[in-house]
Every structure is written in C-alpha cells, then in structure tokens.
Coordinates of C-alpha atoms and ligand atoms in Angstrom, one line a residue:
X1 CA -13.9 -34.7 36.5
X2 CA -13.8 -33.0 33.2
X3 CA -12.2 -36.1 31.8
X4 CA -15.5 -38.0 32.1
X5 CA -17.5 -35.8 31.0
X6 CA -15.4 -34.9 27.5
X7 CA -15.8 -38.9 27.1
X8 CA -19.6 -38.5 27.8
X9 CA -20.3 -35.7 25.2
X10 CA -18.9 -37.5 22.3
X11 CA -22.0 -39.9 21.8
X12 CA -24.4 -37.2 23.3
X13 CA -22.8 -35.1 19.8
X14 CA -23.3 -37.6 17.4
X15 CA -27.4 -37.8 18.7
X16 CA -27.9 -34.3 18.4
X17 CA -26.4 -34.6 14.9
X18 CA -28.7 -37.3 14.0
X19 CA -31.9 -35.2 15.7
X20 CA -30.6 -31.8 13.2
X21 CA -32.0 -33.4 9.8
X22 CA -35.3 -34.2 12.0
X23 CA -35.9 -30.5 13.3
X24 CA -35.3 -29.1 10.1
X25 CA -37.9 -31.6 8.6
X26 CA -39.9 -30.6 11.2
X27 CA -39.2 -26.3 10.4
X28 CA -39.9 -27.3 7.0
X29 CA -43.3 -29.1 8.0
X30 CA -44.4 -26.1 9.7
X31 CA -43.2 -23.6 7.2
X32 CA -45.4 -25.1 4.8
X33 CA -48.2 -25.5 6.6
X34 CA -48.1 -21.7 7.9
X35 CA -47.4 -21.2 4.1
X36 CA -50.8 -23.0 3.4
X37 CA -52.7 -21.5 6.0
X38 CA -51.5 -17.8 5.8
X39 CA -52.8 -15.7 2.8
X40 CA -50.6 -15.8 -0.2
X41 CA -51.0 -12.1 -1.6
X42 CA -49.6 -8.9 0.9
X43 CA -53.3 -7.1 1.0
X44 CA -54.4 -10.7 2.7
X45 CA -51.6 -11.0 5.4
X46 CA -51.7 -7.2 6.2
X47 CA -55.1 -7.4 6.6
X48 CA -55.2 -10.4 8.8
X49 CA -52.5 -8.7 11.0
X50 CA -54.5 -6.6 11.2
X51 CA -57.8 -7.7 11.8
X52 CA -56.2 -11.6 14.0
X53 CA -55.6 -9.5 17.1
X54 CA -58.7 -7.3 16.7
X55 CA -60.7 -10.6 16.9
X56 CA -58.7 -11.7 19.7
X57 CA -59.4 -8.9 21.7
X58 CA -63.1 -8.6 20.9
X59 CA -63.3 -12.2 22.0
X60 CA -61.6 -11.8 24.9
X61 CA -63.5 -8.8 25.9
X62 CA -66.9 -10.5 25.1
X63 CA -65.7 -13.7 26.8
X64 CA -65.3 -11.4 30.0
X65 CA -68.0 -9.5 29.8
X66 CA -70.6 -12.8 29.0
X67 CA -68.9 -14.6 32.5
X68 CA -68.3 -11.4 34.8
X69 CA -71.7 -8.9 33.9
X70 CA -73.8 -11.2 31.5
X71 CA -74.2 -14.3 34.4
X72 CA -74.2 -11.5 37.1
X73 CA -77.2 -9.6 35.5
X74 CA -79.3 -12.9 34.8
X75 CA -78.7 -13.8 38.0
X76 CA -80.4 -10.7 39.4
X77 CA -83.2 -10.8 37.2
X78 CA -84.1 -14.8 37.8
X79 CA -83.7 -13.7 41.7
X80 CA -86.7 -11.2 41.1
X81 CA -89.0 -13.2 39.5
X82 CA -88.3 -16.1 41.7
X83 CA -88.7 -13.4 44.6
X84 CA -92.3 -12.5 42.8
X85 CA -93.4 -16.0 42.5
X86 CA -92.0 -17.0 46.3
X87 CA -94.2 -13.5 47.3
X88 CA -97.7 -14.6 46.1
X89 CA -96.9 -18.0 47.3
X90 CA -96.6 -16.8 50.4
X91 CA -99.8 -14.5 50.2
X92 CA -101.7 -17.5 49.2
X93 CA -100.8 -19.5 52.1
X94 CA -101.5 -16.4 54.3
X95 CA -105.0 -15.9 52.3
X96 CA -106.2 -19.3 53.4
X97 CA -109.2 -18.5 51.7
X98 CA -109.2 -19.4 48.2
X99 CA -111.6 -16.8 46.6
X100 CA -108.9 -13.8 47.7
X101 CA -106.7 -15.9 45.3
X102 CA -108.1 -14.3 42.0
X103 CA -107.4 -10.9 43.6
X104 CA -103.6 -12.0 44.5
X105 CA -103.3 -13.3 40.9
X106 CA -104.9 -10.3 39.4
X107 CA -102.2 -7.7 41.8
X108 CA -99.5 -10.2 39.9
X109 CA -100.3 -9.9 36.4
X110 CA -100.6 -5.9 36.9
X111 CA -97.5 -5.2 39.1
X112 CA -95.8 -7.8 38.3
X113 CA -96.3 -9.2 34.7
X114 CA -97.1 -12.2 36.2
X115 CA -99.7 -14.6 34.8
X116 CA -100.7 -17.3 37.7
X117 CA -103.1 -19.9 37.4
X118 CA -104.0 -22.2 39.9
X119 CA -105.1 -26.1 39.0
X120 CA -106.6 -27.3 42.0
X121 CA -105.9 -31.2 42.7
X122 CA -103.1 -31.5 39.7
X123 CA -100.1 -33.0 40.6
X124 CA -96.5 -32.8 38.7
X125 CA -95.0 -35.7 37.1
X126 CA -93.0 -37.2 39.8
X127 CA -89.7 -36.9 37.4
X128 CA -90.4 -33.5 37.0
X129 CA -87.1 -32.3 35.0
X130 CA -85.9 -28.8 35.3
X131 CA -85.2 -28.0 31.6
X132 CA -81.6 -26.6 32.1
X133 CA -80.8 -25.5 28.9
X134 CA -79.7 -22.2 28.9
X135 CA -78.1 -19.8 31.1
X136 CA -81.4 -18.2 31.8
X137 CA -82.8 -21.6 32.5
X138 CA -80.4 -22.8 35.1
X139 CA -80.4 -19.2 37.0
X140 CA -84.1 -19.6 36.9
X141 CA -83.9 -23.2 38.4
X142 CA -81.3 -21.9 41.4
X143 CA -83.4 -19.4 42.2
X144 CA -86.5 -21.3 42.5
X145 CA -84.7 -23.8 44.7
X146 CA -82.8 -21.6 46.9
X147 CA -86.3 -18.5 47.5
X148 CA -89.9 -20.5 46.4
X149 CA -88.5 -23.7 48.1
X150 CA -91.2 -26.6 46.3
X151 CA -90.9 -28.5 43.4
X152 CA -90.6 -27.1 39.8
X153 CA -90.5 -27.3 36.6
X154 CA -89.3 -24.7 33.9
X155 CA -90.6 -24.8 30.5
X156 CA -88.4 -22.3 28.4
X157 CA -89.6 -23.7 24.7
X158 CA -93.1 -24.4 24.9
X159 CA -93.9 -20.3 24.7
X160 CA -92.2 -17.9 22.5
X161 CA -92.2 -14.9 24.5
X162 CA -92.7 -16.3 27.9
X163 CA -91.3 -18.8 30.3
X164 CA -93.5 -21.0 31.6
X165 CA -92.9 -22.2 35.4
X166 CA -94.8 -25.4 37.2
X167 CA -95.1 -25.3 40.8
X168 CA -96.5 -27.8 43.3
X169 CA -98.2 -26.1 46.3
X170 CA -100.5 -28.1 48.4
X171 CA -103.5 -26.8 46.8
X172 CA -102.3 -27.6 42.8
X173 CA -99.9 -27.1 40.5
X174 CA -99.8 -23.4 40.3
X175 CA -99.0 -22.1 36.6
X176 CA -96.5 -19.3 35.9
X177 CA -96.5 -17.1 32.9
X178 CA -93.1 -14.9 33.3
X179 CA -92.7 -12.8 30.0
X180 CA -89.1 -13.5 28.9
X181 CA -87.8 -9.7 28.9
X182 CA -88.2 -10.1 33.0
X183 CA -85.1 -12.1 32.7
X184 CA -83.1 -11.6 29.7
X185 CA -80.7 -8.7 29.5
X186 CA -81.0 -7.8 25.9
X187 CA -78.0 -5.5 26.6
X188 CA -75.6 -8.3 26.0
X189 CA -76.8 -8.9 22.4
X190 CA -76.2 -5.0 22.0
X191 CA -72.9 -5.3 23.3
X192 CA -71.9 -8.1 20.8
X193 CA -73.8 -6.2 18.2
X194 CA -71.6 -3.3 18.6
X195 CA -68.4 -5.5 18.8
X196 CA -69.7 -7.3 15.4
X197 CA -70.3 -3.8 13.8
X198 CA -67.3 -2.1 15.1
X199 CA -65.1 -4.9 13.7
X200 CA -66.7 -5.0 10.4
X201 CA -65.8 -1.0 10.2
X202 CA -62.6 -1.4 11.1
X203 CA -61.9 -4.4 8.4
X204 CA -63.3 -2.1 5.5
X205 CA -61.3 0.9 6.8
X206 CA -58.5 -1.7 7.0
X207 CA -58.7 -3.1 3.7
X208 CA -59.4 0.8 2.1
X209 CA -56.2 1.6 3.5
X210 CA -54.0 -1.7 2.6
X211 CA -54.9 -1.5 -0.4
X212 CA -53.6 1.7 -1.5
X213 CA -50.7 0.1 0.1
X214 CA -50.6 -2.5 -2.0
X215 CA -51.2 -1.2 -5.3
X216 CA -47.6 1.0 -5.9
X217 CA -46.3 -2.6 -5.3
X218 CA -48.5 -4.5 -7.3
X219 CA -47.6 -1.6 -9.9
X220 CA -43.5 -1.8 -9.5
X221 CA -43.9 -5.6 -9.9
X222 CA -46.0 -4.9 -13.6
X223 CA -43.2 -2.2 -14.5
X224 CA -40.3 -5.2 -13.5
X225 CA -42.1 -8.0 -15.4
X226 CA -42.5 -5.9 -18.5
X227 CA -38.9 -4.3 -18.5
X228 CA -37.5 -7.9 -17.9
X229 CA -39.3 -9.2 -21.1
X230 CA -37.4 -6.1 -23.2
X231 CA -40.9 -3.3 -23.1
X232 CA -40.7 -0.1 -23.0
X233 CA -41.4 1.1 -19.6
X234 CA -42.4 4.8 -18.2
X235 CA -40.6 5.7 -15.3
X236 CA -42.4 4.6 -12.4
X237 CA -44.0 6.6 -10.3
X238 CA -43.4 7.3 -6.9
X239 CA -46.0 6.6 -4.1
X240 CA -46.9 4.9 -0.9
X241 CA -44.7 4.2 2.0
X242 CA -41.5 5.0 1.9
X243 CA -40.0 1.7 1.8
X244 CA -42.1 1.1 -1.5
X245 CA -40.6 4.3 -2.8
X246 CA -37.0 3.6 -1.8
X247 CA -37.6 0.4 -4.2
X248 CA -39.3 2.1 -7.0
X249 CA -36.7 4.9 -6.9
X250 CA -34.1 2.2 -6.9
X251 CA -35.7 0.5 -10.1
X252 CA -35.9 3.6 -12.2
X253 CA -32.1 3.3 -11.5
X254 CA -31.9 0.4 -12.4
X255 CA -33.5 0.5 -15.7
X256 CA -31.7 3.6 -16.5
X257 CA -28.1 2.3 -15.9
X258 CA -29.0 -0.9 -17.5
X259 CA -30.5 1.3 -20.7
X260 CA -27.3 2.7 -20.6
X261 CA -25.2 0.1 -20.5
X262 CA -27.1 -1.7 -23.7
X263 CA -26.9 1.6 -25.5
X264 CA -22.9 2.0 -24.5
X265 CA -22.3 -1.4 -25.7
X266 CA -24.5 -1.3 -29.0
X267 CA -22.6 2.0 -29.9
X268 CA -19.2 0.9 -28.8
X269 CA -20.0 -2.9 -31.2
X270 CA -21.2 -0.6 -34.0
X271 CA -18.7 2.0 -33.7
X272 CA -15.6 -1.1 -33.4
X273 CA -17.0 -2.8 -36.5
X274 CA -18.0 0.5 -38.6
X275 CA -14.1 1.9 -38.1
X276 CA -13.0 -2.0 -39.0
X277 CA -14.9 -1.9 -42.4
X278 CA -12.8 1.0 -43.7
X279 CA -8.8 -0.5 -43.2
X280 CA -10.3 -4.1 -44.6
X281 CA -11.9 -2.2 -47.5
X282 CA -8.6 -0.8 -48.3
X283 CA -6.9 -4.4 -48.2
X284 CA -8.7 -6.1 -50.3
X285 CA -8.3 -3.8 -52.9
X286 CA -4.5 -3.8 -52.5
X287 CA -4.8 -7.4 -52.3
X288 CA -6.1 -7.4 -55.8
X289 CA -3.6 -5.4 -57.2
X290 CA -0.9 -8.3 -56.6
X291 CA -0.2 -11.0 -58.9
X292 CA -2.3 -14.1 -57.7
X293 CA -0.7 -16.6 -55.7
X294 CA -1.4 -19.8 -53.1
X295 CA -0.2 -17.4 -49.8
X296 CA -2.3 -14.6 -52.1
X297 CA -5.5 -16.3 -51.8
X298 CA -4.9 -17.3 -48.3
X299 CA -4.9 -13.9 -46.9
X300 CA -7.5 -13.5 -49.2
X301 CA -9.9 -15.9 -47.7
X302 CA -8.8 -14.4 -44.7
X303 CA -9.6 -10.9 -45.3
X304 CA -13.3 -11.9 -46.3
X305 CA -13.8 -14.0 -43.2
X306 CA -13.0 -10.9 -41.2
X307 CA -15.5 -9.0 -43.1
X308 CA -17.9 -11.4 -42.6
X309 CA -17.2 -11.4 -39.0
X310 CA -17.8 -7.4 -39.0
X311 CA -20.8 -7.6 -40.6
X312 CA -21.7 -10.0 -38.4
X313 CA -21.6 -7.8 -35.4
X314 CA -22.9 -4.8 -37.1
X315 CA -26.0 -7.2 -37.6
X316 CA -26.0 -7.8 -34.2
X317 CA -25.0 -4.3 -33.2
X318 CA -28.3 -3.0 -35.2
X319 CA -30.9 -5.4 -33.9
X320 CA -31.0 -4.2 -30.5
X321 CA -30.6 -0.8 -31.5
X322 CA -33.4 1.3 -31.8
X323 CA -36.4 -0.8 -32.5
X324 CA -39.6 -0.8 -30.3
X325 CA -41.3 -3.7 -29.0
X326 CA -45.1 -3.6 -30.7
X327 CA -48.2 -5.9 -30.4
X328 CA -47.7 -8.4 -33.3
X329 CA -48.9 -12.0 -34.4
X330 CA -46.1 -14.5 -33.8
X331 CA -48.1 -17.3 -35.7
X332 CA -48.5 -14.9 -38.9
X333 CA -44.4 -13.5 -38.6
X334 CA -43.6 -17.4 -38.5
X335 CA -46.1 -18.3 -41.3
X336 CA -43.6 -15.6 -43.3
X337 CA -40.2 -16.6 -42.3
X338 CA -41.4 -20.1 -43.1
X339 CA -42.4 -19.2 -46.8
X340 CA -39.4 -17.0 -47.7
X341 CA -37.2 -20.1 -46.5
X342 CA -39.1 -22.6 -48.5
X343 CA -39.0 -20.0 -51.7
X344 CA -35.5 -20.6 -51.0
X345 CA -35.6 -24.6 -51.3
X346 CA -35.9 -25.3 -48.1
X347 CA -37.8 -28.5 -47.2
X348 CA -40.0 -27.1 -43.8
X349 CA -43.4 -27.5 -42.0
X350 CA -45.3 -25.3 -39.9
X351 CA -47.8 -25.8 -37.5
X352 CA -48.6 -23.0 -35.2
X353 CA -52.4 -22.6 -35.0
X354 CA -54.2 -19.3 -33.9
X355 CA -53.7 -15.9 -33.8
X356 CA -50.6 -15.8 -30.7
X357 CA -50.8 -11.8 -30.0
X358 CA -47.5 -10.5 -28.4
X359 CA -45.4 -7.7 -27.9
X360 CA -42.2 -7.9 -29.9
X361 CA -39.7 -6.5 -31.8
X362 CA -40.3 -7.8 -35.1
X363 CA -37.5 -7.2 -36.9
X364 CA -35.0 -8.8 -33.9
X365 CA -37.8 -12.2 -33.9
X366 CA -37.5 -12.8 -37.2
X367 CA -33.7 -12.7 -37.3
X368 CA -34.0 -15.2 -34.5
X369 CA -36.0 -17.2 -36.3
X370 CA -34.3 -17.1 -39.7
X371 CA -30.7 -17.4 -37.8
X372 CA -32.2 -20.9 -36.4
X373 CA -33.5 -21.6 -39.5
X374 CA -30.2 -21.7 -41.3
X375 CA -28.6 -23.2 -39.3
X376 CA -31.2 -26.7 -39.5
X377 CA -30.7 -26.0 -43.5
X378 CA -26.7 -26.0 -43.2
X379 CA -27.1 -28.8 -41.3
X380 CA -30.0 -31.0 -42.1
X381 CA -32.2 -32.1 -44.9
X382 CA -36.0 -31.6 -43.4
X383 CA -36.9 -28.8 -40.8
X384 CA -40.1 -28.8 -38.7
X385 CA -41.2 -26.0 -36.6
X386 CA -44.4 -26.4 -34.4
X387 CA -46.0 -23.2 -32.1
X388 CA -47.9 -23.6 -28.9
X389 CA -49.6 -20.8 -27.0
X390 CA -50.8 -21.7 -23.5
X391 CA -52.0 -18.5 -22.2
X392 CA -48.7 -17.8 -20.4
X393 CA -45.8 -18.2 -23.0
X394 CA -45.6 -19.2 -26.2
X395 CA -43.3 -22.2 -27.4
X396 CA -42.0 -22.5 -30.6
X397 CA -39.7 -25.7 -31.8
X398 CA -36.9 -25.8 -34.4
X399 CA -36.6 -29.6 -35.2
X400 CA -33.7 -31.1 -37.5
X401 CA -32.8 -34.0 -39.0
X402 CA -29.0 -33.7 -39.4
X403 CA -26.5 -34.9 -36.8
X404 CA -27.5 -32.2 -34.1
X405 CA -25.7 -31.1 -31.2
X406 CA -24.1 -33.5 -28.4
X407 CA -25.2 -32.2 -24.7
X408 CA -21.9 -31.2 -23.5
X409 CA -21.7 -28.6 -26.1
X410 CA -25.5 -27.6 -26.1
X411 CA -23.8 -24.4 -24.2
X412 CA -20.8 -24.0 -26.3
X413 CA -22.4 -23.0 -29.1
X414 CA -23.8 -19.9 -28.1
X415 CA -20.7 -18.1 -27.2
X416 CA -20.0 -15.5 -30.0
X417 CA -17.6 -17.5 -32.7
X418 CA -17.6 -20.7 -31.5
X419 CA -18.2 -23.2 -34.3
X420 CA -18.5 -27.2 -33.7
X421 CA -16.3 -27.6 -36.8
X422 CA -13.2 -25.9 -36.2
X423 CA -11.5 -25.5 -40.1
X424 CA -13.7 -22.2 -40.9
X425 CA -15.5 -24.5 -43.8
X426 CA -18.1 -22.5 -44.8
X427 CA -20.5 -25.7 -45.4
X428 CA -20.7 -26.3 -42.4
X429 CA -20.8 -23.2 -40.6
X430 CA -20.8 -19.5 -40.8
X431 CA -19.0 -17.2 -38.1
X432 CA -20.2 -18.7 -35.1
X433 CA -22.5 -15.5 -33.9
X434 CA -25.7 -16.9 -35.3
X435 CA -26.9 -18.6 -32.3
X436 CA -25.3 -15.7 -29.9
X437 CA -28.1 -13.5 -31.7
X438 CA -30.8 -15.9 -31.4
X439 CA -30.0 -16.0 -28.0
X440 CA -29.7 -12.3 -27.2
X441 CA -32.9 -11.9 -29.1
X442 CA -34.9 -13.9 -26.9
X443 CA -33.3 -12.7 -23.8
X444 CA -34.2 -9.3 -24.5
X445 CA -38.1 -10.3 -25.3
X446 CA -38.0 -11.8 -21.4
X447 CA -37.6 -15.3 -23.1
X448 CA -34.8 -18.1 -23.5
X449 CA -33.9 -20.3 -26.2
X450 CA -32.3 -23.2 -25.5
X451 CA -31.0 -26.8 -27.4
X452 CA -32.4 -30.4 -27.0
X453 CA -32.5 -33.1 -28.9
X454 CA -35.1 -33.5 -31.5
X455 CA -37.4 -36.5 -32.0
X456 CA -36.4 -36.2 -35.5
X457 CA -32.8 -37.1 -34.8
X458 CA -31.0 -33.6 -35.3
X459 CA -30.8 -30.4 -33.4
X460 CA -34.3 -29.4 -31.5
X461 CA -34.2 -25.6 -30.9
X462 CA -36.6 -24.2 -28.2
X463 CA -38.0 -20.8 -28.2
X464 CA -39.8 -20.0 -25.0
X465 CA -41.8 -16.4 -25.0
X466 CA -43.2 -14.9 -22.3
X467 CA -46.4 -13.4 -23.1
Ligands
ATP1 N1 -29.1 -27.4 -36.5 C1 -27.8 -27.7 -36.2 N2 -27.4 -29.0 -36.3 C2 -26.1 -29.3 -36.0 N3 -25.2 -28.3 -35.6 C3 -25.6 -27.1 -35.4 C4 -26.9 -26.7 -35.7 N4 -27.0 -25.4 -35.5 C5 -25.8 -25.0 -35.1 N5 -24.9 -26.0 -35.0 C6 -23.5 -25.9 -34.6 O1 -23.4 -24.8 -33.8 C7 -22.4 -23.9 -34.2 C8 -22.8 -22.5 -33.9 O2 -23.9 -22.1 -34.7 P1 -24.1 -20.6 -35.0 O3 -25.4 -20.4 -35.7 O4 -23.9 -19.8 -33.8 O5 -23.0 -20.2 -35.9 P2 -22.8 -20.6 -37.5 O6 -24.0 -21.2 -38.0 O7 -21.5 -21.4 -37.5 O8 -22.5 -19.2 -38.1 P3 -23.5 -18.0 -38.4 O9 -24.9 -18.5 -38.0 O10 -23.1 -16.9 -37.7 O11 -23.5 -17.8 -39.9 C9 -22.4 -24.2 -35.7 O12 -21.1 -23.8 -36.2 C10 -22.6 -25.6 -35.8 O13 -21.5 -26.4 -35.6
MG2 MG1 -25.8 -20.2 -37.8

C-alpha cells in the first residue's frame, strides 16, 4: 500500500515544485499592490489603522440601523397617512352628499395636514405609474394598496415639501397634498450626522495623537542621516513610546562607541607614526655619518620611503582629527584647488556652475581633491573635472587621460599602500595611501568615491556627496 503511494508522490513533488516560483510571483504581486495601496509614511498607516475599522463599524452600524429602524419607522408613518386618506375616503362615501365634502376636506387639512381636492369627472391615465423611487415612495405605494384599496398614483418630485397622491374614487380623481415631514423620519439623517461628526473627531484626535508619535521618529531618522554623512550631532533626545526610546537610546550608543572608536584609532595612527619619526630621525643621521656606498644609498632610499610612509599616516591621522563639518561652497573650494594645481603646471578644466552649499570639512575635501588630483598629474597629461548639483547630492568627476585603471583593480587601489607599479618608482606613484584618504574622506562626509573609466581614455574618479 505504501509502496504505491511513495511511487505516486514523486510526480505530485515535482508539480508543487513547479507551482512554488508561481505563488511567490503571486506574494510578490500582492505585496506590491498592498505596497501601492497602503500609505507610504507611518502617520498615514497608523492613522488608517486606526480610522479602517472605525469606518467599518460605523457602516455596519448605519447599514443596520437604515434596514432594521429606518424601513420600520417609514413604514409606520406611510401606514398613517395611508390610514388618513383611506379615513376620509370612507367618510365621503358615507356623506353621500357632496356638499358635506368641503367640511370633510376642511376636518383633513386641520387635524390631519391633509390638503384634498376633489376633480369631479377626471379620470387617471390608465398606465397610471406609481413612482417607486425611494424608500418613502414604495412604503407609500404598499400602503395605499394594502388600506385605501383604488388606484393611485404618487407624485414625490413634482412638490418640494409635499407628496402629492392621485386617487380614483367614483366621483373623480381625488388630490392629496401630504406634507413630506408626515413620512420622513428626519432622525435617520441625525443619526448619520452624528456618526459623520463623531468620526471626523475621532480622525483629528487620531492624527493629534500620531503625530506626536511620529515625530521622535521622524527626528532619530534626521539625527542618523546627518551622523552617517560625518555632522556633528547632539545627543538625541529621548521621547515617545518606549520602543522609540529604546532605539534612540540605542543610537546615542551607537554614535558614542563609534566616536570612540575613530578617536582611539586617530590617536593610536598618530601616536604609532609620531614615536616612528624619532628612531628614523636618528638613522638617517647615522646614515650620513658613513662613507657613501651602493648598499649605503639603498638603505638610504629606504629610510626616506619609511618617512614618507609616516608622514603619510600622520596626514591621514590629522585629517579626521578634530575638524568640524561647516556650511561651505564646494563649487568655490574646487574653483581653488583647481587654480593652485594649474599655478603648478598642471594642464586642468573646471566646470562646476553655481553656488553648491554643503556641510563639510574643508580642510579633509580639499585633500580629497588635491590627493585625486595628483594622482591624474602623475599619471596623465590633461585633467578635467566637471560638478553637478541635483538637489540631492552633488557629483564631482576626476577625468584623465593617461593609461587609467583596469576594472579588476578599480578596488585594489584603495587599500592603504597598494601601488599598480610594484618597484617603489616614485614617477609613477607615491606610497600607496593617497586614494585610502580620498576614500575615507568621502566616507566620513556620508559620500563614496569610486573609479570608472573616463571618456577621455584614463582614470575617471567619481565623487558623490550627499547633500
Ligand atoms: N589617475 C590614475 N591613472 C592611473 N593609475 C592611477 C591613477 N591614480 C591612481 N593610480 C594607481 O593607483 C595607485 C594607488 O594610488 P594612490 O593615490 O592611492 O597612491 P599613490 O599615488 O601611489 O601614492 P600617494 O598618493 O600616497 O602619494 C597608484 O600607485 C597608481 O598605480
Ligand atoms: Mg596618489
């Protein structure tokens, strides 16, 4: 038995692995579609958890109340006009004498708001429609037909205040002026009144409430942004639920430890390379005490490429030391770095238009820029660098025309030393740190830097701020 069915469940598998792919499809239809329906911010789908069941209610409520007491209610009051009219058609008919009809009709319009009017020899239309329009119309209509008993027609539209009912009585058409009020129920449009009012209340009080909710989130996401793009941030301050506190508390943490970490590890660099300075100090003036020789110079060279090295990383030790981030002008600082390079012989062209405000640290940007700047003049002949501000970020391109970088080691060449050409040749490189600052420069703004290749053949350097 069980033999069977093994054999059996083998295709049955491989269907329901061919149906997964569909349902998730399917999941992922609906997600997106919820995703499009459902308000995007929190205050919107608080507010409409809120406020979906609210309206839900109400219209259930209202739904029930219209069907059990609103039809009950009309009902009644259709009965007792009906009732009315069915009354003084039967007094006529016991009156006989039509001049006691004026005193029926005048009994009507005083105790029962009633105005009758006989026309004598009139006859209605033979397709005499009952205008069934609205709920009041079609009680009106049963009731006629199940008390007065003779043809009718109801005329809801003609009158603005009144109904207007047609009967046919042997004598004439007799003419019925009910006022409306006789058979509305004006409670039900208090009732929905008060529903409508109530829920309107309850969505301000609602939204009041969400969003003091929101805000201390809406605030913790400002404070993240800006600490992410390297500013200066107060501690933030605690308030709300205590969910939004638990996370605020656990970002003023954050921020600290990581403070503390940059400040450990900018002391610790500092510290390594000032100690360093003092031993190779020492050696190179030994070294020129001895008698010049081919090892001599060797160790020589060496000894100033590890200087170089620790000046390197003091450079990079200072720079994200103490300095603030404050509002600057990127176009203007470029306009300068540009000018001092091309005083230097540098062959470059700018074009960064408009003022691009921004909150940097000067000092840090322009050794980015510079850094990236020597590098295209180590390596190529003509530099271009172009700014774009779009309201979001601003982009600024470093564009070459030497042999540039090849993709696979588009990553390389950020980690600290690493230098395409290998045999320390100072023409074609430095100590390898220059594009590990530029890097760590733009990283602490909020920003990235990244290599492409230029349309002008070289290296293409891309600076992307955050603004
Ligand atoms: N514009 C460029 N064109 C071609 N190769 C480049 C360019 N910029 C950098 N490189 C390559 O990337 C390597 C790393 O550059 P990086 O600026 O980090 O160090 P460096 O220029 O060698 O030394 P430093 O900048 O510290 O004086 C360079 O050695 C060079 O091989
Ligand atoms: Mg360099």
């Amino acid at each position: 038995m069980s033999v069977p069915s093994a054999t059996d469940a083998a295709p049955r598998d491989g269907a329901a692995r061919e149906a997964v792919p569909e349902r998730d499809a399917d999941r992922d239809l609906t997600a997106s579609l919820l995703r499009w329906v459902l308000p995007r911010s929190l205050f919107g789908r608080a507010v409409m958890i809120i406020v979906t069941p609210l309206l839900l209610l109400q219209v259930v409520a209202t739904w029930v109340f219209y069907d059990s007491h609103w039809e009950t209610v009309t009902r009644r009051l259709a009965a007792g006009v009906a009732g009315d009219i069915a009354s003084v058609v039967e007094l006529m008919q016991l009156a006989r004498d039509p001049s006691a009809y004026e005193k029926i009709f005048a009994i009507a319009r005083e105790k029962m708001q009633l105005e009758i009017e006989l026309r004598p020899d009139e006859l209605l239309p033979n397709d005499a429609v009952v205008v069934r329009e609205t709920l009041v119309d079609r009680k009106l209509a049963n009731a006629l037909t199940d008390i007065v008993q003779r043809p009718f027609r109801i005329d809801s539209r003609s009158l603005e205040k009144q109904i207007e009912v047609h009967l046919q009585l042997p004598q004439g058409v007799l003419r019925v002026i009910a006022p409306r009020r006789r058979l509305f129920s004006s409670t039900t449009y208090v009732f929905i009144l008060w529903m409508v009012g109530t829920s309107l209340a309850l969505f301000a009080v609602a939204a009041l409430f969400m969003r003091s909710q929101v805000r201390p989130i809406r605030r913790l996401a400002a404070a993240a942004d800006a600490f992410g793009k390297g500013h200066n941030v107060p501690d933030f301050k605690l308030e709300g639920a205590d969910e939004v506190r638990q996370a605020g508390a656990a970002f003023n943490q954050m921020r600290e430890r990581i403070q503390r970490q940059i400040t450990q590890r900018t002391e610790m660099l500092a510290g390594v390379s000032h100690d360093l300075r003092t031993p190779l100090t020492r050696m190179k003036l030994e070294l020129a005490m001895l008698p010049n020789t081919s090892e001599l110079a060797e160790l020589k060279a060496d000894v100033a490429e590890m200087e170089k090295m620790v000046e390197g990383y003091l450079a990079f030790a200072r720079g994200e030391g103490t300095e603030q981030p404050e509002p600057a002008d990127l176009g203007r600082l470029l306009r300068d770095v540009v000018t001092n390079a091309a005083r230097e012989g540098a062959i470059i062209e700018l074009k960064a238009e408009g003022p691009m405000p921004v909150n940097i640290r000067p000092d840090a940007m322009r050794r980015c820029l510079t850094n990236l700047i020597a590098n295209a003049r180590r390596h190529a002949r003509r530099i271009a660098i172009e700014a774009d501000y779009n309201g979001s970020a601003i982009e600024v391109l470093v564009d070459d025309d030497g042999p540039g970088i090849p993709p696979a080691m588009r990553e390389e060449v950020f980690k600290p030393f690493f230098r395409l050409d290998s045999s320390r040749n100072p023409a074609t490189g430095g100590i390898g740190l220059g594009l590990t600052i530029a890097r760590d420069v733009m990283r602490g703004h909020g920003g990235e830097l990244t290599l492409a290749q230029s349309p002008l053949g070289g290296l293409r350097a891309v600076m992307r701020l955050p603004v």
